CSV table of C-alpha atoms in Angstrom, one decimal:
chain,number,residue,atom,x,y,z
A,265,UNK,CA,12.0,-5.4,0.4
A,266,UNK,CA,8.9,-3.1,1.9
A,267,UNK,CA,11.2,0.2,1.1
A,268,UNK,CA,11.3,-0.9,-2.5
A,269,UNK,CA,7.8,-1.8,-3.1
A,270,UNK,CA,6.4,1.6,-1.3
A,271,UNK,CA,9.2,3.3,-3.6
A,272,UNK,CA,7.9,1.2,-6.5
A,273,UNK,CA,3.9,2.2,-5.5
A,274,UNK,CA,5.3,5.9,-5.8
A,275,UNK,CA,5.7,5.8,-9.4
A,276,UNK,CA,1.6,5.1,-9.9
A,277,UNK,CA,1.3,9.1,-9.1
A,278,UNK,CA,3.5,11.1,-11.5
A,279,UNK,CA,2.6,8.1,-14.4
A,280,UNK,CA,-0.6,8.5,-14.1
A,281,UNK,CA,-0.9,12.1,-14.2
A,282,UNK,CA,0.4,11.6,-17.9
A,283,UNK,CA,-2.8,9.7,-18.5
A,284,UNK,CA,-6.3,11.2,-19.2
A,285,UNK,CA,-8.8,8.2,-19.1
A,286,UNK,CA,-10.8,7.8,-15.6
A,287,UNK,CA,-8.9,6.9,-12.5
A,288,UNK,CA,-11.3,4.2,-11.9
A,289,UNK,CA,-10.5,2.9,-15.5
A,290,UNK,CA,-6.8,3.3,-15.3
A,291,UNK,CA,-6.7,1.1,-12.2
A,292,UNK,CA,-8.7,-1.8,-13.8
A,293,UNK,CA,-6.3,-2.0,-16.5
A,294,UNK,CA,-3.6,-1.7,-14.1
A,295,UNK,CA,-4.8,-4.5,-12.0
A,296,UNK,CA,-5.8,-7.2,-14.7
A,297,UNK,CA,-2.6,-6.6,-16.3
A,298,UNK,CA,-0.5,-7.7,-13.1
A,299,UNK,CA,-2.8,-10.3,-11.9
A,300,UNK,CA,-2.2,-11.6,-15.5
A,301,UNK,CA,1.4,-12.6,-14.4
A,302,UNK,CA,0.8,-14.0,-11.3
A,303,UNK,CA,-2.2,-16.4,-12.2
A,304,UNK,CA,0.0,-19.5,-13.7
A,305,UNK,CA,1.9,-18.7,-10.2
A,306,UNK,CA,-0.7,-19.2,-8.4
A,307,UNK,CA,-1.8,-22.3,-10.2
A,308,UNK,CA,2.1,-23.5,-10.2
A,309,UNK,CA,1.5,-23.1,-6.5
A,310,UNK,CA,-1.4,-25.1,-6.0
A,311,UNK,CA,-3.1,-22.4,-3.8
A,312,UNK,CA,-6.3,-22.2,-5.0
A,313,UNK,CA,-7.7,-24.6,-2.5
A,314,UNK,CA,-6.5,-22.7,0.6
A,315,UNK,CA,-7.8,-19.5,-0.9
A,316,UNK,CA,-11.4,-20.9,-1.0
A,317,UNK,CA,-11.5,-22.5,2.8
A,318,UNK,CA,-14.4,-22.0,4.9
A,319,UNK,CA,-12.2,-20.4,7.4
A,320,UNK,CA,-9.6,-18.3,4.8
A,321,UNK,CA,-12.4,-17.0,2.3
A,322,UNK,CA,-14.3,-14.4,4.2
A,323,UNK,CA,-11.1,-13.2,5.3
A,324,UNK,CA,-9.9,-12.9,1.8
A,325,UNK,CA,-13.2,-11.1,0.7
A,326,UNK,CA,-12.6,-8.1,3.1
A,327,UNK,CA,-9.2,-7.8,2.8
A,328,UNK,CA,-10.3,-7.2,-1.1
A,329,UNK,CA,-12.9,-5.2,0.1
A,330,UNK,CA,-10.6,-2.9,2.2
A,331,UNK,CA,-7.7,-3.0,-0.1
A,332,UNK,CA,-10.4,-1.4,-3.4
A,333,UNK,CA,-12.6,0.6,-0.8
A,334,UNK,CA,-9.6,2.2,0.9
A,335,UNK,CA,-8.7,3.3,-2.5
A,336,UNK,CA,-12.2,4.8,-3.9
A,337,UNK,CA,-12.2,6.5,-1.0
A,338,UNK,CA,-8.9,8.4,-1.3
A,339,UNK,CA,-10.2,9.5,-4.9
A,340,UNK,CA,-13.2,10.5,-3.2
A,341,UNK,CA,-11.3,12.5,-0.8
A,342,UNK,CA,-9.4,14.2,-3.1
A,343,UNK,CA,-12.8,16.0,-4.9
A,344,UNK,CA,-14.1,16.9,-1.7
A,345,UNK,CA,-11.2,18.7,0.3
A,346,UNK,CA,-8.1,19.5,-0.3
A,347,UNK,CA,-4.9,17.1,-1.3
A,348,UNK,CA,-3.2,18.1,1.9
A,349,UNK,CA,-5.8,17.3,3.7
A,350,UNK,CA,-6.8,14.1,1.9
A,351,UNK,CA,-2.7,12.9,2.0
A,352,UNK,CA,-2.7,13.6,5.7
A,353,UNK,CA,-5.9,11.7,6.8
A,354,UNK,CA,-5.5,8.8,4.9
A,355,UNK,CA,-1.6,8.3,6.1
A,356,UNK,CA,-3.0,8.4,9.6
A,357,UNK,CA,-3.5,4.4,9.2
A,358,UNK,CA,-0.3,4.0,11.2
A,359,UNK,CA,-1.5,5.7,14.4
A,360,UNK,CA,-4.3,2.9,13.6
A,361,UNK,CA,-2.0,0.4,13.0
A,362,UNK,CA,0.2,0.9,16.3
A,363,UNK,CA,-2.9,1.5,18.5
A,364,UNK,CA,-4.7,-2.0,17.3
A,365,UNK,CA,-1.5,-4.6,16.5
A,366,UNK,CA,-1.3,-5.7,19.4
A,367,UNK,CA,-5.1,-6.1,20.5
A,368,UNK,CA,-5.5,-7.8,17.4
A,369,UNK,CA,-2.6,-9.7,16.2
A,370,UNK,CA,-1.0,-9.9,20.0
A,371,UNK,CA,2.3,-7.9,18.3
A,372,UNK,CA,3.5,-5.7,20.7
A,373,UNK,CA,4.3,-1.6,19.8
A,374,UNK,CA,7.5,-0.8,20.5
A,375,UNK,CA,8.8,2.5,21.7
A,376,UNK,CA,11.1,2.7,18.6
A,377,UNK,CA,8.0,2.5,16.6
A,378,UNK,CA,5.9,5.1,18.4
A,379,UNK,CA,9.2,7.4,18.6
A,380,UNK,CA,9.9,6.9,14.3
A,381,UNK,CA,5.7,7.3,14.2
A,382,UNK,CA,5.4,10.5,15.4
A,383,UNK,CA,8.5,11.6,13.4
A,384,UNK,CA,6.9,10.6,10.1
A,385,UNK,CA,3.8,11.7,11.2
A,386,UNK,CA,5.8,15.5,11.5
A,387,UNK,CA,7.2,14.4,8.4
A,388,UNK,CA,3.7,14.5,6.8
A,389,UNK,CA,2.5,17.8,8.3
A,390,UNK,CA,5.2,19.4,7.2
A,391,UNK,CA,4.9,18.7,4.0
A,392,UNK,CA,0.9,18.7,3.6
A,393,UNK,CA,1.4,22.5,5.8
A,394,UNK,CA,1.4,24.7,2.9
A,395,UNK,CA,-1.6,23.2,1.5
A,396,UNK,CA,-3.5,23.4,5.2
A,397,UNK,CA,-2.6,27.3,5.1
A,398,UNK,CA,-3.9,28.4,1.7
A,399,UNK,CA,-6.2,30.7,1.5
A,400,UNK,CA,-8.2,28.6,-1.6
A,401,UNK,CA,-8.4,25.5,0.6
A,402,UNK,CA,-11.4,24.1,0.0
A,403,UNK,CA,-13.6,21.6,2.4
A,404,UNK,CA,-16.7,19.4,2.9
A,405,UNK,CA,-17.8,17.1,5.5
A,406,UNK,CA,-17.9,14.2,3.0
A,407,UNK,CA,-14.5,14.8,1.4
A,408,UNK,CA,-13.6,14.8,5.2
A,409,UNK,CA,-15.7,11.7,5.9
A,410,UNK,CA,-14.4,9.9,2.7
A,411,UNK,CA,-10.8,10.4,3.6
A,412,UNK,CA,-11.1,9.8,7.6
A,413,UNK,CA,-12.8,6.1,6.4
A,414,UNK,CA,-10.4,5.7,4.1
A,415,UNK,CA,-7.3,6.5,6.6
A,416,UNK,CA,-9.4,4.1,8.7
A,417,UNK,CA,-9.4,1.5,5.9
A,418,UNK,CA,-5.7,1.3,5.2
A,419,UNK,CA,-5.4,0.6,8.8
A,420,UNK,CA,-7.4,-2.1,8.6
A,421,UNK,CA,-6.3,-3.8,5.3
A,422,UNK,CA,-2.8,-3.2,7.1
A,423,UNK,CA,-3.7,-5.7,10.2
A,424,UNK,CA,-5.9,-8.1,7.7
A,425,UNK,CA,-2.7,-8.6,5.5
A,426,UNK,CA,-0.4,-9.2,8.4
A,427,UNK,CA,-2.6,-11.8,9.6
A,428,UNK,CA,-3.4,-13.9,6.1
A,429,UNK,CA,0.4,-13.7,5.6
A,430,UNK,CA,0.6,-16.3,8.6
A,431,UNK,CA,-1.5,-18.9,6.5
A,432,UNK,CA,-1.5,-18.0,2.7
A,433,UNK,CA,1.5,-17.8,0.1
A,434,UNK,CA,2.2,-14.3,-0.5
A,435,UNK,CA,1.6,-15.2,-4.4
A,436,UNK,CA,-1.8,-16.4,-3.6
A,437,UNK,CA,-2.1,-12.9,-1.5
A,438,UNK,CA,-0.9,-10.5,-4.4
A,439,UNK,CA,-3.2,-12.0,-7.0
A,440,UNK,CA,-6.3,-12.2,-4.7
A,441,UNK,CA,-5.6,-8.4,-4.2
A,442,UNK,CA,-5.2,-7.5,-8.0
A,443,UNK,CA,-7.9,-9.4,-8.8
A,444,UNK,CA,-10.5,-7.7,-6.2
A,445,UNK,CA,-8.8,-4.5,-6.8
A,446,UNK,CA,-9.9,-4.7,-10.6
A,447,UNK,CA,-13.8,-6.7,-9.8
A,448,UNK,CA,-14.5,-4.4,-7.1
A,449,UNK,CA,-13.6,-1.0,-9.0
A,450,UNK,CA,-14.9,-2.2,-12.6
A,451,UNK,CA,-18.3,-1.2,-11.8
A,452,UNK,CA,-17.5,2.3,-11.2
A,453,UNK,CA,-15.6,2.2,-14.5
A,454,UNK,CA,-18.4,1.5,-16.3
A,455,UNK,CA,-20.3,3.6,-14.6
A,456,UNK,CA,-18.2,6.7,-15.7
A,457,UNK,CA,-17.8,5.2,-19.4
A,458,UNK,CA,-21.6,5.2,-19.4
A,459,UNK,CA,-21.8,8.9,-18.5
A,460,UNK,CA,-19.6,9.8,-21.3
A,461,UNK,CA,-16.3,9.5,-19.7
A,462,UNK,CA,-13.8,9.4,-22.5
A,463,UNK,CA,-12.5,6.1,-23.6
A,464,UNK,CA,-8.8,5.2,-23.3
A,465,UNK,CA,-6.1,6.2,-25.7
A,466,UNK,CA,-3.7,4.6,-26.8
A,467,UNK,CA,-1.2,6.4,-24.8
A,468,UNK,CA,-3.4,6.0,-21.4
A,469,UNK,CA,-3.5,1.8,-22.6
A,470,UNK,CA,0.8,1.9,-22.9
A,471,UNK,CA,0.8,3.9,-19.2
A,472,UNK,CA,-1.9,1.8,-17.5
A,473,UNK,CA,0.1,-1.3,-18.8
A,474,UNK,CA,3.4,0.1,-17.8
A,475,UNK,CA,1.9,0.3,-14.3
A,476,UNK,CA,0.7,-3.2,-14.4
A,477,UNK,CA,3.2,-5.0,-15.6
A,478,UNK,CA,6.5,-2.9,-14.5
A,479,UNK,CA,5.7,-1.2,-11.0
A,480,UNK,CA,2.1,-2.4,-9.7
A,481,UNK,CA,2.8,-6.5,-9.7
A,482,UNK,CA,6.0,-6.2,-8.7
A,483,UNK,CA,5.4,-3.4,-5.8
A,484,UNK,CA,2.4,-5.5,-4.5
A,485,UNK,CA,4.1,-9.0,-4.1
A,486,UNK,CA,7.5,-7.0,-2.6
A,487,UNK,CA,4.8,-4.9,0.1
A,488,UNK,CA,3.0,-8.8,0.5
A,489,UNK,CA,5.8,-10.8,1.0
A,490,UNK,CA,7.4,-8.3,2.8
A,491,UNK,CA,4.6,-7.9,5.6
A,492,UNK,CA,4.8,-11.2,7.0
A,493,UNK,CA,9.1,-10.5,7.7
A,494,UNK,CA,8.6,-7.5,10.0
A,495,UNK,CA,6.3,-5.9,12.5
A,496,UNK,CA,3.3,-4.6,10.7
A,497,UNK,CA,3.5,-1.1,13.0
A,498,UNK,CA,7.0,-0.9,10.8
A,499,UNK,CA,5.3,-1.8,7.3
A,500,UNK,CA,3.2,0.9,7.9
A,501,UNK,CA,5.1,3.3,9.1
A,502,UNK,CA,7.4,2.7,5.8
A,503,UNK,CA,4.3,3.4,3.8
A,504,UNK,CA,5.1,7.1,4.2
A,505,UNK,CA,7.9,7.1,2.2
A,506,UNK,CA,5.7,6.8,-0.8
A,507,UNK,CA,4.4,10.5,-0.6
A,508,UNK,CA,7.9,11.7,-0.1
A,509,UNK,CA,9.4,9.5,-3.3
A,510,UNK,CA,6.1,10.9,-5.8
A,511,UNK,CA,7.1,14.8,-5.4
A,512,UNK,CA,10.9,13.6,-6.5
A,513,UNK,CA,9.5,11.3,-9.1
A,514,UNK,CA,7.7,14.0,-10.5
A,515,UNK,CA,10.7,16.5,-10.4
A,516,UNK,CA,12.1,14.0,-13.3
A,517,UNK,CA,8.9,12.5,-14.9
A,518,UNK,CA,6.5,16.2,-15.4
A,519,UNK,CA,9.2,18.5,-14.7
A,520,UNK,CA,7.6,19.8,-10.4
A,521,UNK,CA,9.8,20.8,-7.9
A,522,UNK,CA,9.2,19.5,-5.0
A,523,UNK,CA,8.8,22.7,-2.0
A,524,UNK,CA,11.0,23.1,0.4
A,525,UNK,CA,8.7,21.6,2.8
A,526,UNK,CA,7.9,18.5,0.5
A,527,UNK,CA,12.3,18.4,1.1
A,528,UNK,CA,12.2,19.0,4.6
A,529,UNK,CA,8.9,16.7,5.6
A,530,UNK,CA,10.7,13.7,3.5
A,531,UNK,CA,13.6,14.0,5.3
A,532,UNK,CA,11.7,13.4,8.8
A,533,UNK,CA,9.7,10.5,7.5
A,534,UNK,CA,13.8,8.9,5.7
A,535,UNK,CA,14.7,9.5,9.0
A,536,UNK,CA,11.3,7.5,10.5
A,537,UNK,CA,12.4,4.6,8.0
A,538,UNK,CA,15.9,4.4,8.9
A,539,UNK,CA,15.0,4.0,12.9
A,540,UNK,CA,12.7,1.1,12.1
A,541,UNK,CA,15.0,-0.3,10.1
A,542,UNK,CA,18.2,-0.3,12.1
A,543,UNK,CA,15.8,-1.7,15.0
A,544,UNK,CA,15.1,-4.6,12.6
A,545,UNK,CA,18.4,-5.2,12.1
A,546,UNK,CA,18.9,-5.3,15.8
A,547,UNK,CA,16.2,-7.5,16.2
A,548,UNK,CA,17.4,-10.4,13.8
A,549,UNK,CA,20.9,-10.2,14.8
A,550,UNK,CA,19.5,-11.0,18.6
A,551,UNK,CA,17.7,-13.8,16.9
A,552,UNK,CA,14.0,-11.8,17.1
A,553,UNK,CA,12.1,-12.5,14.2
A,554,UNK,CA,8.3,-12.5,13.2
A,555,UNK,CA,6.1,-16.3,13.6
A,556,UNK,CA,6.1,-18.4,10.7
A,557,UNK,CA,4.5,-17.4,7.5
A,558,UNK,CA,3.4,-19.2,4.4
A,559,UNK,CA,6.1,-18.1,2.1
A,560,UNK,CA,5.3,-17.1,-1.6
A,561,UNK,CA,5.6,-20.6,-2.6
A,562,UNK,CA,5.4,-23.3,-0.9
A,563,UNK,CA,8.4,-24.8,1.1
A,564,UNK,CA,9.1,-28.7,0.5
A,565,UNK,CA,7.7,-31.2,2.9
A,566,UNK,CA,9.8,-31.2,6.4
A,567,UNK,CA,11.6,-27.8,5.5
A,568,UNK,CA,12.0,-25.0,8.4
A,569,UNK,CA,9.5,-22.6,8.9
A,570,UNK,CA,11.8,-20.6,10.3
A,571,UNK,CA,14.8,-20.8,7.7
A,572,UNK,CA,12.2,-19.1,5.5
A,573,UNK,CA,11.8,-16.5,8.0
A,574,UNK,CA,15.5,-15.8,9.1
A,575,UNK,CA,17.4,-15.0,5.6
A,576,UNK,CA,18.1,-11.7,4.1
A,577,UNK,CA,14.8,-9.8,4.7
A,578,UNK,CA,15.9,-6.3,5.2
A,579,UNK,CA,13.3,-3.8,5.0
C-alpha cells in the first residue's frame, strides 16, 4: 500500500516537467482537483465533527502547515543549490523520523530499520554524488537553509500523520491535507500570476488535472491509510523509493536515462524497502501489529479495532 502510493507520488516529477505554468499554480490545481473527490467522502463519513475538536484541530492546522511548507521549501531549495544537494537534505527526514518516533509516539526503532536506513541513505548519495562533484555546482546559505528546514519538515509532518491516524479516518486525513496543500500555497500562486507569471494552458490544465485526479488523490489516501498499518520509521524510509522510481519514469515519459549511479543508488534504497518489508511480514505473522487506528471509514458499532488493523496490509 505505502510502496504504491510513493511509486504513484513519483509520477508528479516527469509530468510536471511537461507543464510550463508556475509550480505553485500547478499544485493548486492538483490539490483542489483531488480534494474534489474525496469531499462527499468525507461527508458520507460523517467526519467533519471530529476534524473540528478542540483537541484534533490545532493538530490538523500544522500537520497542513508542515505538509505545504515542507513542500515550498523544497522548491525553494532547488533555486538556491543544487538538485543533488536539495534531493539529499530534504530525504534526510528519515534519520529524523528514527531518532524522534520513539520520544514522541513511544514506537520503538528497530535495528532492521536503522540497518535498511543507512542503506537507503547510501542509496541516495550515490545517486545525488555526481551532482555533489560537479564543477558548476552552485550554493547559498538559504538554498541550504530552505532545504535543511524542509528535510526537517517532512520529518515532522511524518510523526504528526502517524499520530492523527490513531484518531481520524484516513479519508478525513487525505482531504484535510489536499485541502491545506491548495489554501496554504494559493497565495503564492497569485502572487506569481500577479508578477506576470504566465497563465495556464490548456495543456498545463489536462496535466495538472491528470495529477489530481489519477496519481495525487489516489497516492495521498494509499501513503495516509497506509501510515497508521506500519511503523512510521518504515513509511519513511519507503519514501525513498520515490527519487529512484522518477529517473525511470522519466526514461519512458521525456525520453532521460537514468546514470549509472541513479541505477546503482536505486538498487540500495529497493534493497532498503525489501528489508522493512520482509520484517513486516515477520512481524504480523508473530501477531505484532501497530495500535488501533481510525480506519478510512468508520467501522460499525461493536466491530474490532483490531480486525481492521490485522488484514492484508502489506507495505
Amino acid at each position: 500500500m505505502v510502496t504504491a502510493g510513493f511509486l504513484l507520488v513519483a509520477f508528479t516529477g516527469p509530468l510536471v516537467r511537461l507543464a510550463t505554468a508556475p509550480e505553485s499554480v500547478l499544485i493548486v490545481i492538483r490539490m483542489v482537483s483531488a480534494a474534489l473527490i474525496f469531499t462527499p467522502l468525507l461527508l458520507r463519513a460523517g467526519s467533519v465533527g471530529r476534524l473540528v475538536q478542540p483537541r484534533i484541530f490545532p493538530l490538523i492546522l500544522l500537520f497542513g502547515a508542515l505538509s505545504a511548507g515542507g513542500m515550498l521549501l523544497f522548491f525553494i531549495a532547488l533555486r538556491g543549490t543544487s538538485v543533488a544537494i536539495a534531493m539529499f537534505l530534504f530525504f534526510t527526514s528519515p534519520v529524523y523520523v528514527a531518532v524522534l518516533a520513539p520520544r514522541t509516539l513511544g514506537e520503538p526503532t528497530s535495528k532492521c530499520a536503522y540497518g535498511a536506513l543507512g542503506i537507503a541513505l547510501a542509496g541516495m548519495a550515490t545517486i545525488v554524488l555526481p551532482g555533489l562533484l560537479s564543477e558548476t555546482l552552485t550554493v547559498t546559505a538559504w538554498g541550504l537553509i530552505a532545504a535543511i528546514l524542509a528535510g526537517l519538515m517532512l520529518g515532522f509532518y511524518t510523526l504528526l500523520l502517524r499520530r492523527l491516524t490513531r484518531s481520524v479516518g484516513s479519508i478525513a486525513l487525505t482531504w484535510v491535507e489536499l485541502t491545506l496543500d491548495a489554501a496554504f500555497v494559493l497565495p503564492l500562486a497569485v502572487v506569481q500570476l500577479a508578477l506576470g507569471a504566465g497563465l495556464p494552458t490548456g495543456r498545463d490544465w489536462a496535466i495538472a488535472l491528470a495529477l489530481g485526479v489519477g496519481v495525487t488523490a489516489l497516492a495521498y489516501f494509499l501513503l495516509i491509510e497506509g501510515a497508521g498499518r506500519i511503523p512510521v520509521q518504515h513509511w519513511a524510509i519507503l519514501s525513498y523509493l520515490s527519487p529512484v522510481a522518477g529517473p525511470l519514469y522519466a526514461l519512458f515519459i521525456l525520453g532521460e536515462r537514468p546514470s549509472a549511479w541513479t541505477l546503482l543508488g536505486g538498487a540500495l534504497i529497493v534493497a532498503a524497502g525489501v528489508m522493512v518489508a520482509v520484517f513486516d511480514t515477520r512481524r504480523r505473522a508473530a501477531g505484532l501489529v501497530p495500535s488501533a487506528v481510525a480506519p478510512g471509514l468508520s467501522p460499525p458499532a461493536g466491530a474490532d479495532p483490531g480486525k481492521h488493523n490485522g488484514g492484508d496490509d502489506r507495505s
